[in-house]
Amino acid sequence: NAGVTQTPKFRILKIGQSMTLQCTQDMNHNYMYWYRQDPGMGLKLIYYSVGAGITDKGEVPNGYNVSRSTTEDFPLRLELAAPSQTSVYFCASSYSGDTQYFGPGTRLTVL
Amino acid sequence: AQSVAQPEDQVNVAEGNPLTVKCTYSVSGNPYLFWYVQYPNRGLQFLLKYITGDNLVKGSYGFEAEFNKSQTSFHLKKPSALVSDSALYFCAVRGGSSNTGKLIFGQGTTLQVKP
């Protein structure tokens, strides 16, 4: 099993550009999550999903959007990138809402 | 509201000495508690969890954590630190009644083990 994979690993965006961060898991997990990690701030939940077709906002959803058309994939969309979205983004999944397993992260810089 | 506090930004220990990384929490209902470790430029790795049962939980790489309900704490411990244990450690909590699995993370504690 590859576990949770994320692409790209790094990305530099200009203000106002858009992009999609990809997340895929091959563990047949129902639950998936997107976090952002800022220095000294821990992880903040952006969006989560408890199954295909079901998504909900987390703590910091503004400026982001998600979809969950399949069990495996949970892409995160950034529209109109802003410098405040410079961060490291982590995707995670869990089988039943218990232990979460994390991907390697995407480091995003908005200039 | 649920919250997690890791009161130390950094913990320094000498190799071979015992280590403790502190965590306190606030949650309604019975807590589910987790510790994760993050090495530089990597994702978070699961170390251990407490859901119910014995208050002393054993996890990966020789780590253990003690659940203390009266003090609402879940401190991470290891009897003998290794230089390779140097990393960023996160405590996380979710309410036992949650059906979404959403975790609240502490801000993290950097563990520095010196030879």
Short mmCIF file of C-alpha atoms in Angstrom, two decimals:
data_model
loop_
_atom_site.label_atom_id
_atom_site.label_comp_id
_atom_site.label_asym_id
_atom_site.label_seq_id
_atom_site.Cartn_x
_atom_site.Cartn_y
_atom_site.Cartn_z
CA ASN A 1 0.00 0.00 0.00
CA ALA A 2 1.23 3.48 -0.86
CA GLY A 3 -0.95 4.93 1.92
CA VAL A 4 -1.78 8.61 1.44
CA THR A 5 -0.12 10.33 -1.49
CA GLN A 6 -0.11 14.04 -2.27
CA THR A 7 0.91 15.97 -5.35
CA PRO A 8 2.67 18.24 -5.97
CA LYS A 9 5.37 18.30 -3.28
CA PHE A 10 6.14 21.97 -3.86
CA ARG A 11 4.43 24.79 -5.70
CA ILE A 12 4.90 28.53 -6.10
CA LEU A 13 1.82 30.52 -7.10
CA LYS A 14 1.32 34.13 -7.97
CA ILE A 15 -1.39 36.11 -6.20
CA GLY A 16 -4.73 35.48 -7.86
CA GLN A 17 -3.79 32.18 -9.48
CA SER A 18 -5.67 28.96 -8.78
CA MET A 19 -4.55 25.41 -8.25
CA THR A 20 -5.67 22.00 -7.07
CA LEU A 21 -3.79 19.97 -4.49
CA GLN A 22 -4.28 16.28 -5.10
CA CYS A 23 -4.73 13.65 -2.39
CA THR A 24 -5.25 9.93 -2.93
CA GLN A 25 -5.42 7.05 -0.48
CA ASP A 26 -5.40 3.34 -1.26
CA MET A 27 -6.51 2.05 2.15
CA ASN A 28 -10.26 2.18 1.41
CA HIS A 29 -10.70 4.74 4.18
CA ASN A 30 -14.04 6.48 4.41
CA TYR A 31 -12.83 9.58 6.24
CA MET A 32 -10.47 12.14 4.71
CA TYR A 33 -9.17 15.47 5.94
CA TRP A 34 -7.24 18.51 4.76
CA TYR A 35 -5.06 20.48 7.17
CA ARG A 36 -2.74 23.40 6.88
CA GLN A 37 0.34 23.74 9.06
CA ASP A 38 1.79 27.12 9.88
CA PRO A 39 4.92 27.54 12.04
CA GLY A 40 4.14 27.41 15.76
CA MET A 41 0.42 27.01 15.10
CA GLY A 42 -0.07 23.27 14.92
CA LEU A 43 -2.45 21.90 12.32
CA LYS A 44 -5.73 23.55 11.42
CA LEU A 45 -8.53 21.61 9.74
CA ILE A 46 -9.66 23.09 6.42
CA TYR A 47 -12.24 20.59 5.16
CA TYR A 48 -13.16 17.00 5.83
CA SER A 49 -15.23 14.22 4.33
CA VAL A 50 -16.87 11.20 5.96
CA GLY A 51 -17.54 9.44 2.66
CA ALA A 52 -17.86 9.88 -1.08
CA GLY A 53 -20.22 12.73 -1.90
CA ILE A 54 -20.10 14.19 1.63
CA THR A 55 -17.90 17.13 2.61
CA ASP A 56 -17.98 19.70 5.37
CA LYS A 57 -16.07 22.75 6.54
CA GLY A 58 -13.42 22.63 9.19
CA GLU A 59 -11.91 25.42 11.21
CA VAL A 60 -10.35 27.48 8.38
CA PRO A 61 -12.29 26.85 5.11
CA ASN A 62 -12.25 30.34 3.60
CA GLY A 63 -10.49 30.50 0.24
CA TYR A 64 -10.66 26.75 -0.31
CA ASN A 65 -13.01 24.21 -1.81
CA VAL A 66 -13.14 20.42 -1.94
CA SER A 67 -14.95 17.60 -3.66
CA ARG A 68 -15.18 13.87 -2.94
CA SER A 69 -16.46 12.00 -5.95
CA THR A 70 -14.66 8.75 -5.09
CA THR A 71 -13.53 7.04 -1.89
CA GLU A 72 -9.88 7.33 -2.95
CA ASP A 73 -9.56 10.99 -3.95
CA PHE A 74 -10.05 14.21 -2.03
CA PRO A 75 -8.70 17.20 -4.00
CA LEU A 76 -8.36 20.65 -2.42
CA ARG A 77 -8.97 23.64 -4.66
CA LEU A 78 -7.48 27.08 -4.04
CA GLU A 79 -9.19 29.88 -5.91
CA LEU A 80 -7.59 33.32 -6.14
CA ALA A 81 -4.47 32.49 -4.16
CA ALA A 82 -3.41 34.97 -1.47
CA PRO A 83 -0.13 35.29 0.49
CA SER A 84 -2.04 34.17 3.62
CA GLN A 85 -2.40 30.76 1.99
CA THR A 86 1.35 30.20 2.04
CA SER A 87 1.60 27.09 4.18
CA VAL A 88 2.25 23.37 4.23
CA TYR A 89 -0.85 21.35 3.40
CA PHE A 90 -1.44 17.84 4.68
CA CYS A 91 -4.06 15.35 3.67
CA ALA A 92 -5.03 12.54 6.04
CA SER A 93 -7.39 9.60 6.05
CA SER A 94 -8.89 7.22 8.58
CA TYR A 95 -11.06 4.14 8.39
CA SER A 96 -13.67 4.95 10.99
CA GLY A 97 -12.77 8.37 12.30
CA ASP A 98 -10.17 6.88 14.62
CA THR A 99 -6.44 7.03 13.88
CA GLN A 100 -5.57 9.37 11.02
CA TYR A 101 -2.77 8.60 8.57
CA PHE A 102 -1.04 11.51 6.90
CA GLY A 103 0.43 12.17 3.48
CA PRO A 104 3.88 13.73 3.00
CA GLY A 105 2.52 17.24 2.47
CA THR A 106 2.53 19.98 -0.17
CA ARG A 107 4.58 23.10 0.48
CA LEU A 108 2.83 26.07 -1.14
CA THR A 109 4.22 29.58 -1.49
CA VAL A 110 2.07 32.44 -2.80
CA LEU A 111 4.02 35.47 -4.00
CA ALA B 1 -15.00 23.97 23.16
CA GLN B 2 -12.34 21.36 22.62
CA SER B 3 -8.73 22.39 23.04
CA VAL B 4 -5.25 20.98 23.47
CA ALA B 5 -2.31 22.69 25.12
CA GLN B 6 1.35 21.75 24.84
CA PRO B 7 2.93 24.14 27.32
CA GLU B 8 6.53 23.75 26.14
CA ASP B 9 7.67 24.95 22.73
CA GLN B 10 10.89 22.98 23.13
CA VAL B 11 12.20 20.23 25.37
CA ASN B 12 15.92 19.52 25.61
CA VAL B 13 17.27 16.27 27.01
CA ALA B 14 20.56 14.42 26.93
CA GLU B 15 20.75 11.09 25.16
CA GLY B 16 20.04 8.23 27.54
CA ASN B 17 17.97 10.37 29.91
CA PRO B 18 14.21 10.00 30.30
CA LEU B 19 12.04 12.44 28.42
CA THR B 20 8.57 13.86 28.96
CA VAL B 21 6.55 15.96 26.54
CA LYS B 22 3.50 17.48 28.18
CA CYS B 23 -0.07 17.72 26.92
CA THR B 24 -3.29 18.84 28.57
CA TYR B 25 -6.71 18.82 26.97
CA SER B 26 -10.27 20.01 27.30
CA VAL B 27 -13.09 18.06 25.67
CA SER B 28 -16.69 17.18 26.40
CA GLY B 29 -17.29 13.54 27.12
CA ASN B 30 -14.66 10.85 27.11
CA PRO B 31 -11.56 11.87 25.17
CA TYR B 32 -9.77 10.08 22.39
CA LEU B 33 -6.12 11.17 22.68
CA PHE B 34 -3.31 10.83 20.17
CA TRP B 35 0.39 11.56 19.82
CA TYR B 36 2.01 12.14 16.44
CA VAL B 37 5.64 12.80 15.49
CA GLN B 38 6.87 14.87 12.58
CA TYR B 39 10.41 14.66 11.24
CA PRO B 40 11.74 17.56 9.12
CA ASN B 41 10.00 17.90 5.76
CA ARG B 42 7.81 14.86 6.42
CA GLY B 43 4.19 14.17 7.22
CA LEU B 44 2.91 13.28 10.67
CA GLN B 45 3.43 9.73 11.88
CA PHE B 46 1.10 8.10 14.40
CA LEU B 47 2.82 7.14 17.68
CA LEU B 48 0.09 6.02 20.04
CA LYS B 49 -3.46 6.62 21.21
CA TYR B 50 -5.70 6.32 24.24
CA ILE B 51 -9.37 5.52 23.83
CA THR B 52 -10.23 3.44 26.87
CA GLY B 53 -8.67 0.93 29.23
CA ASP B 54 -5.25 1.03 30.87
CA ASN B 55 -4.09 4.56 31.59
CA LEU B 56 -0.55 3.73 30.42
CA VAL B 57 -0.44 3.35 26.67
CA LYS B 58 2.55 1.93 24.83
CA GLY B 59 3.34 2.95 21.28
CA SER B 60 5.96 2.95 18.55
CA TYR B 61 9.72 3.43 19.03
CA GLY B 62 9.57 2.81 22.78
CA PHE B 63 7.28 5.74 23.54
CA GLU B 64 4.47 5.58 26.05
CA ALA B 65 1.90 8.01 27.37
CA GLU B 66 -0.03 8.26 30.59
CA PHE B 67 -3.67 9.29 30.63
CA ASN B 68 -4.65 11.20 33.77
CA LYS B 69 -8.35 12.01 33.84
CA SER B 70 -8.29 14.15 36.98
CA GLN B 71 -5.51 16.34 35.61
CA THR B 72 -6.82 16.15 32.01
CA SER B 73 -3.32 15.31 30.85
CA PHE B 74 -1.75 12.89 28.40
CA HIS B 75 2.01 13.27 28.72
CA LEU B 76 4.34 11.48 26.32
CA LYS B 77 7.29 9.66 27.87
CA LYS B 78 10.29 7.56 27.00
CA PRO B 79 12.67 5.99 29.54
CA SER B 80 15.84 6.58 27.52
CA ALA B 81 16.03 9.21 24.79
CA LEU B 82 17.86 8.73 21.51
CA VAL B 83 19.33 11.45 19.28
CA SER B 84 17.08 10.09 16.54
CA ASP B 85 14.03 10.99 18.67
CA SER B 86 14.69 14.66 17.90
CA ALA B 87 11.58 15.86 16.07
CA LEU B 88 8.35 17.83 16.42
CA TYR B 89 5.67 16.15 18.54
CA PHE B 90 1.95 16.85 18.39
CA CYS B 91 -0.76 15.94 20.85
CA ALA B 92 -4.32 15.73 19.48
CA VAL B 93 -7.79 15.12 20.92
CA ARG B 94 -11.27 14.35 19.73
CA GLY B 95 -14.47 13.98 21.67
CA GLY B 96 -15.59 10.40 22.19
CA SER B 97 -19.04 11.19 20.89
CA SER B 98 -17.74 12.70 17.65
CA ASN B 99 -18.77 10.79 14.52
CA THR B 100 -16.54 12.79 12.20
CA GLY B 101 -13.14 11.93 13.67
CA LYS B 102 -12.14 15.58 13.67
CA LEU B 103 -8.98 16.16 15.70
CA ILE B 104 -7.85 19.26 17.53
CA PHE B 105 -4.05 19.54 17.56
CA GLY B 106 -1.74 21.23 20.01
CA GLN B 107 0.80 23.68 18.63
CA GLY B 108 3.59 21.15 18.84
CA THR B 109 6.69 20.63 20.97
CA THR B 110 10.16 20.37 19.49
CA LEU B 111 12.21 17.66 21.17
CA GLN B 112 15.95 18.11 20.98
CA VAL B 113 18.06 15.17 22.18
CA LYS B 114 21.75 15.98 22.50
CA PRO B 115 24.52 13.37 22.42
#
